[in-house]
Short mmCIF file of C-alpha atoms in Angstrom, two decimals:
data_model
loop_
_atom_site.label_atom_id
_atom_site.label_comp_id
_atom_site.label_asym_id
_atom_site.label_seq_id
_atom_site.Cartn_x
_atom_site.Cartn_y
_atom_site.Cartn_z
CA UNK A 1 -20.50 -51.51 -82.49
CA UNK A 2 -23.40 -49.40 -83.44
CA UNK A 3 -24.43 -48.64 -86.95
CA UNK A 4 -23.22 -45.01 -86.72
CA UNK A 5 -19.88 -46.19 -85.33
CA UNK A 6 -19.57 -48.62 -88.16
CA UNK A 7 -20.42 -45.83 -90.79
CA UNK A 8 -18.01 -43.50 -89.23
CA UNK A 9 -15.25 -46.15 -89.14
CA UNK A 10 -15.73 -46.60 -92.98
CA UNK A 11 -15.72 -42.83 -93.52
CA UNK A 12 -12.32 -42.70 -91.65
CA UNK A 13 -10.93 -45.57 -93.61
CA UNK A 14 -10.72 -47.80 -90.51
CA UNK A 15 -12.94 -50.46 -92.17
CA UNK A 16 -12.75 -51.11 -95.93
CA UNK A 17 -15.95 -51.13 -98.21
CA UNK A 18 -17.31 -54.42 -99.29
CA UNK A 19 -14.81 -56.57 -101.22
CA UNK A 20 -17.04 -59.38 -102.58
CA UNK A 21 -20.17 -59.55 -104.84
CA UNK A 22 -23.51 -58.47 -103.28
CA UNK A 23 -21.91 -55.73 -101.21
CA UNK A 24 -20.61 -58.10 -98.76
CA UNK A 25 -17.41 -58.47 -96.90
CA UNK A 26 -15.06 -61.39 -97.09
CA UNK A 27 -14.24 -63.41 -94.06
CA UNK A 28 -10.70 -62.13 -94.05
CA UNK A 29 -11.83 -58.41 -93.91
CA UNK A 30 -14.35 -59.35 -91.21
CA UNK A 31 -11.98 -61.16 -89.06
CA UNK A 32 -9.42 -58.31 -89.40
CA UNK A 33 -12.01 -55.82 -88.29
CA UNK A 34 -13.15 -58.05 -85.39
CA UNK A 35 -9.57 -58.12 -84.20
CA UNK A 36 -9.40 -54.47 -84.04
CA UNK A 37 -12.77 -53.62 -82.91
CA UNK A 38 -11.80 -51.93 -79.44
CA UNK A 39 -9.32 -49.75 -81.26
CA UNK A 40 -11.91 -48.87 -83.83
CA UNK A 41 -14.36 -48.04 -81.09
CA UNK A 42 -11.89 -45.62 -79.46
CA UNK A 43 -10.99 -44.04 -82.85
CA UNK A 44 -14.55 -43.22 -83.80
CA UNK A 45 -15.41 -41.77 -80.54
CA UNK A 46 -18.55 -42.08 -78.48
CA UNK A 47 -20.68 -39.11 -79.93
CA UNK A 48 -22.76 -39.76 -83.03
CA UNK A 49 -23.26 -37.07 -85.71
CA UNK A 50 -25.73 -34.50 -84.63
CA UNK A 51 -27.67 -31.36 -85.72
CA UNK A 52 -26.86 -27.76 -84.85
CA UNK A 53 -29.00 -27.56 -81.79
CA UNK A 54 -27.72 -30.69 -80.24
CA UNK A 55 -24.15 -29.72 -80.98
CA UNK A 56 -24.84 -26.31 -79.31
CA UNK A 57 -26.56 -28.06 -76.32
CA UNK A 58 -23.56 -30.25 -75.97
CA UNK A 59 -21.07 -27.19 -75.90
CA UNK A 60 -23.43 -25.19 -73.56
CA UNK A 61 -23.29 -28.22 -71.03
CA UNK A 62 -19.64 -28.97 -71.50
CA UNK A 63 -18.47 -25.33 -70.97
CA UNK A 64 -21.20 -24.13 -68.75
CA UNK A 65 -22.04 -21.14 -70.69
CA UNK A 66 -24.53 -19.64 -73.20
CA UNK A 67 -24.11 -20.82 -76.61
CA UNK A 68 -25.96 -18.86 -79.18
CA UNK A 69 -27.83 -20.41 -82.14
CA UNK A 70 -25.57 -20.16 -85.12
CA UNK A 71 -22.58 -21.49 -83.18
CA UNK A 72 -22.18 -24.68 -84.63
CA UNK A 73 -22.33 -23.13 -88.23
CA UNK A 74 -19.70 -20.75 -87.18
CA UNK A 75 -17.43 -23.32 -85.69
CA UNK A 76 -17.74 -25.32 -89.02
CA UNK A 77 -16.75 -22.08 -91.07
CA UNK A 78 -13.73 -21.73 -88.81
CA UNK A 79 -12.75 -25.44 -89.42
CA UNK A 80 -13.42 -26.66 -86.01
CA UNK A 81 -16.34 -28.83 -86.90
CA UNK A 82 -17.11 -30.80 -90.16
CA UNK A 83 -20.49 -31.21 -91.82
CA UNK A 84 -20.86 -34.95 -92.88
CA UNK A 85 -24.28 -34.88 -94.11
CA UNK A 86 -27.76 -33.46 -93.67
CA UNK A 87 -31.18 -34.30 -92.13
CA UNK A 88 -34.24 -32.92 -93.66
CA UNK A 89 -32.04 -30.20 -95.35
CA UNK A 90 -30.19 -29.34 -92.19
CA UNK A 91 -26.46 -29.80 -91.57
CA UNK A 92 -25.23 -32.89 -89.66
CA UNK A 93 -21.98 -32.23 -87.80
CA UNK A 94 -19.42 -34.98 -87.06
CA UNK A 95 -19.60 -36.03 -83.54
CA UNK A 96 -15.82 -36.77 -83.31
CA UNK A 97 -14.44 -33.22 -83.57
CA UNK A 98 -17.43 -31.96 -81.49
CA UNK A 99 -16.38 -34.55 -78.76
CA UNK A 100 -12.78 -33.48 -78.98
CA UNK A 101 -13.33 -29.77 -78.83
CA UNK A 102 -12.00 -28.57 -75.57
CA UNK A 103 -10.97 -25.01 -76.34
CA UNK A 104 -13.51 -22.77 -74.54
CA UNK A 105 -12.11 -19.64 -76.31
CA UNK A 106 -12.88 -21.02 -79.79
CA UNK A 107 -16.44 -21.70 -78.66
CA UNK A 108 -16.77 -18.18 -77.17
CA UNK A 109 -15.49 -16.44 -80.22
CA UNK A 110 -17.79 -18.63 -82.56
CA UNK A 111 -20.77 -18.00 -80.24
CA UNK A 112 -20.15 -14.16 -80.40
CA UNK A 113 -19.54 -14.06 -84.05
CA UNK A 114 -22.24 -16.60 -85.17
CA UNK A 115 -25.15 -15.34 -83.07
CA UNK A 116 -28.11 -14.83 -85.32
CA UNK A 117 -30.58 -11.83 -85.22
CA UNK A 118 -33.94 -11.26 -86.76
CA UNK A 119 -34.46 -8.32 -89.09
CA UNK A 120 -35.62 -5.75 -86.46
CA UNK A 121 -32.89 -6.86 -83.94
CA UNK A 122 -30.23 -6.52 -86.65
CA UNK A 123 -31.42 -2.97 -87.66
CA UNK A 124 -31.43 -2.09 -83.94
CA UNK A 125 -27.83 -3.19 -83.53
CA UNK A 126 -26.75 -1.18 -86.37
CA UNK A 127 -28.76 1.82 -85.17
CA UNK A 128 -30.82 2.24 -88.41
CA UNK A 129 -34.20 1.71 -89.61
CA UNK A 130 -35.31 -1.72 -90.97
CA UNK A 131 -36.00 -0.10 -94.38
CA UNK A 132 -32.36 1.06 -94.29
CA UNK A 133 -31.25 -2.44 -93.51
CA UNK A 134 -33.29 -3.66 -96.62
CA UNK A 135 -31.16 -1.12 -98.71
CA UNK A 136 -28.11 -2.72 -97.48
CA UNK A 137 -29.39 -6.22 -98.53
CA UNK A 138 -30.30 -4.92 -101.96
CA UNK A 139 -26.92 -3.23 -102.36
CA UNK A 140 -25.18 -6.61 -101.54
CA UNK A 141 -23.61 -5.26 -98.50
CA UNK A 142 -25.41 -7.66 -96.24
CA UNK A 143 -26.77 -11.19 -96.72
CA UNK A 144 -28.82 -13.31 -94.32
CA UNK A 145 -26.87 -16.38 -92.98
CA UNK A 146 -29.82 -18.51 -91.89
CA UNK A 147 -33.62 -18.62 -91.93
CA UNK A 148 -36.61 -19.30 -89.62
CA UNK A 149 -40.26 -20.14 -90.11
CA UNK A 150 -43.17 -18.15 -88.53
CA UNK A 151 -45.04 -20.30 -86.09
CA UNK A 152 -48.29 -18.62 -87.11
CA UNK A 153 -47.72 -19.13 -90.73
CA UNK A 154 -45.37 -21.87 -91.65
CA UNK A 155 -45.00 -20.61 -95.21
CA UNK A 156 -43.52 -17.30 -94.02
CA UNK A 157 -39.66 -17.28 -94.00
CA UNK A 158 -37.82 -15.10 -91.57
CA UNK A 159 -34.26 -14.19 -92.43
CA UNK A 160 -31.49 -14.28 -89.80
CA UNK A 161 -28.46 -12.14 -89.78
CA UNK A 162 -25.08 -12.99 -88.36
CA UNK A 163 -23.33 -10.82 -85.83
CA UNK A 164 -19.99 -11.06 -87.67
CA UNK A 165 -21.66 -9.82 -90.79
CA UNK A 166 -23.31 -6.92 -89.06
CA UNK A 167 -19.81 -6.02 -87.47
CA UNK A 168 -18.29 -6.09 -90.99
CA UNK A 169 -21.02 -3.74 -92.41
CA UNK A 170 -20.48 -1.39 -89.47
CA UNK A 171 -16.79 -1.09 -90.46
CA UNK A 172 -17.56 -0.40 -94.18
CA UNK A 173 -16.30 2.85 -95.46
CA UNK A 174 -18.82 2.48 -98.27
CA UNK A 175 -21.63 3.70 -95.93
CA UNK A 176 -22.23 7.10 -94.52
CA UNK A 177 -23.41 5.93 -91.22
CA UNK A 178 -23.91 9.43 -89.78
CA UNK A 179 -26.19 10.40 -92.69
CA UNK A 180 -28.12 6.96 -92.48
CA UNK A 181 -28.71 7.20 -88.81
CA UNK A 182 -29.62 10.77 -89.09
CA UNK A 183 -32.50 10.04 -91.43
CA UNK A 184 -35.87 10.72 -89.56
CA UNK A 185 -38.28 7.81 -89.12
CA UNK A 186 -41.55 7.69 -90.63
CA UNK A 187 -44.39 9.06 -88.42
CA UNK A 188 -48.20 8.93 -88.63
CA UNK A 189 -50.69 6.17 -88.66
CA UNK A 190 -49.84 2.82 -90.26
CA UNK A 191 -52.06 0.34 -91.87
CA UNK A 192 -52.17 -3.35 -90.90
CA UNK A 193 -50.26 -4.21 -94.14
CA UNK A 194 -47.45 -1.91 -93.46
CA UNK A 195 -43.93 -3.42 -92.86
CA UNK A 196 -43.36 -3.88 -89.03
CA UNK A 197 -41.52 -1.13 -87.20
CA UNK A 198 -38.28 -1.93 -85.36
CA UNK A 199 -38.98 -3.85 -82.26
CA UNK A 200 -42.26 -5.48 -83.43
CA UNK A 201 -44.56 -6.67 -85.95
CA UNK A 202 -47.74 -5.26 -87.67
CA UNK A 203 -50.85 -5.05 -85.44
CA UNK A 204 -52.37 -8.31 -84.86
CA UNK A 205 -49.15 -10.11 -85.47
CA UNK A 206 -47.56 -11.93 -82.45
CA UNK A 207 -44.25 -12.35 -84.30
CA UNK A 208 -43.47 -15.75 -83.13
CA UNK A 209 -41.06 -17.77 -85.27
CA UNK A 210 -39.53 -21.06 -85.28
CA UNK A 211 -35.91 -21.76 -86.27
CA UNK A 212 -35.47 -24.55 -88.76
CA UNK A 213 -33.17 -26.48 -86.43
CA UNK A 214 -34.52 -28.63 -83.78
CA UNK A 215 -35.29 -26.91 -80.21
CA UNK A 216 -32.74 -26.75 -77.62
CA UNK A 217 -33.73 -28.75 -74.66
CA UNK A 218 -31.66 -26.76 -72.22
CA UNK A 219 -31.89 -23.16 -71.56
CA UNK A 220 -28.08 -22.57 -71.93
CA UNK A 221 -28.46 -22.84 -75.68
CA UNK A 222 -29.80 -19.50 -76.69
CA UNK A 223 -32.01 -18.97 -79.71
CA UNK A 224 -31.48 -16.33 -82.47
CA UNK A 225 -31.86 -12.80 -80.84
CA UNK A 226 -35.23 -11.43 -81.47
CA UNK A 227 -37.13 -8.18 -80.60
CA UNK A 228 -38.97 -7.77 -77.26
CA UNK A 229 -42.08 -8.78 -78.89
CA UNK A 230 -40.69 -11.84 -80.80
CA UNK A 231 -40.06 -15.43 -79.64
CA UNK A 232 -37.84 -17.62 -81.87
CA UNK A 233 -38.38 -21.42 -81.15
CA UNK A 234 -36.27 -23.86 -83.05
CA UNK A 235 -38.13 -26.56 -84.90
CA UNK A 236 -37.18 -30.31 -84.20
#
């Protein structure tokens, strides 16, 4: 039995905690667990706890489909995956429900709702300017769901917006979308310090970012949606 299997067995109550001084197990507890070792192995499953990217890679391979970054978090929101810890501040998902997840429709719905978009892509999906998206954020109508770090400046944090939140805002009756979308865009020369226009970054900025999760090793697991000039690469 591996260490992670032992830890999960304890978490599931299949193996009791230490029962003698010094954080040790008595011979009786040890012998009982040894007698049940095959049943314990079967109960804890074959997949260790993993981060979001590896979870999404697994689902992409299992169902032979594109699984967007943000899917694991969305599945957890819907109660289909469980968070059992963290690694460097990022969630660790229990491998047992991930291994037992066989409903493709649940994954498809979670991938569609949980897909992450950068600021410019989110504004484009809403059909508004990026400055208007900032107004939605300040008004409390929209909140980012995750973050990424810029590859050219690791101190810069990029906010990522969830598709389901964008859909919810689109349906909001508090917003006069016709008026917002009819607002003319700013024209004229822009300085290098100006905020980026939708679809790009200020001059001299290649716009590359890294997602805080580890990188997907297979192309089927899709990164957060970016603009045509942006590249989002997860961080391992």
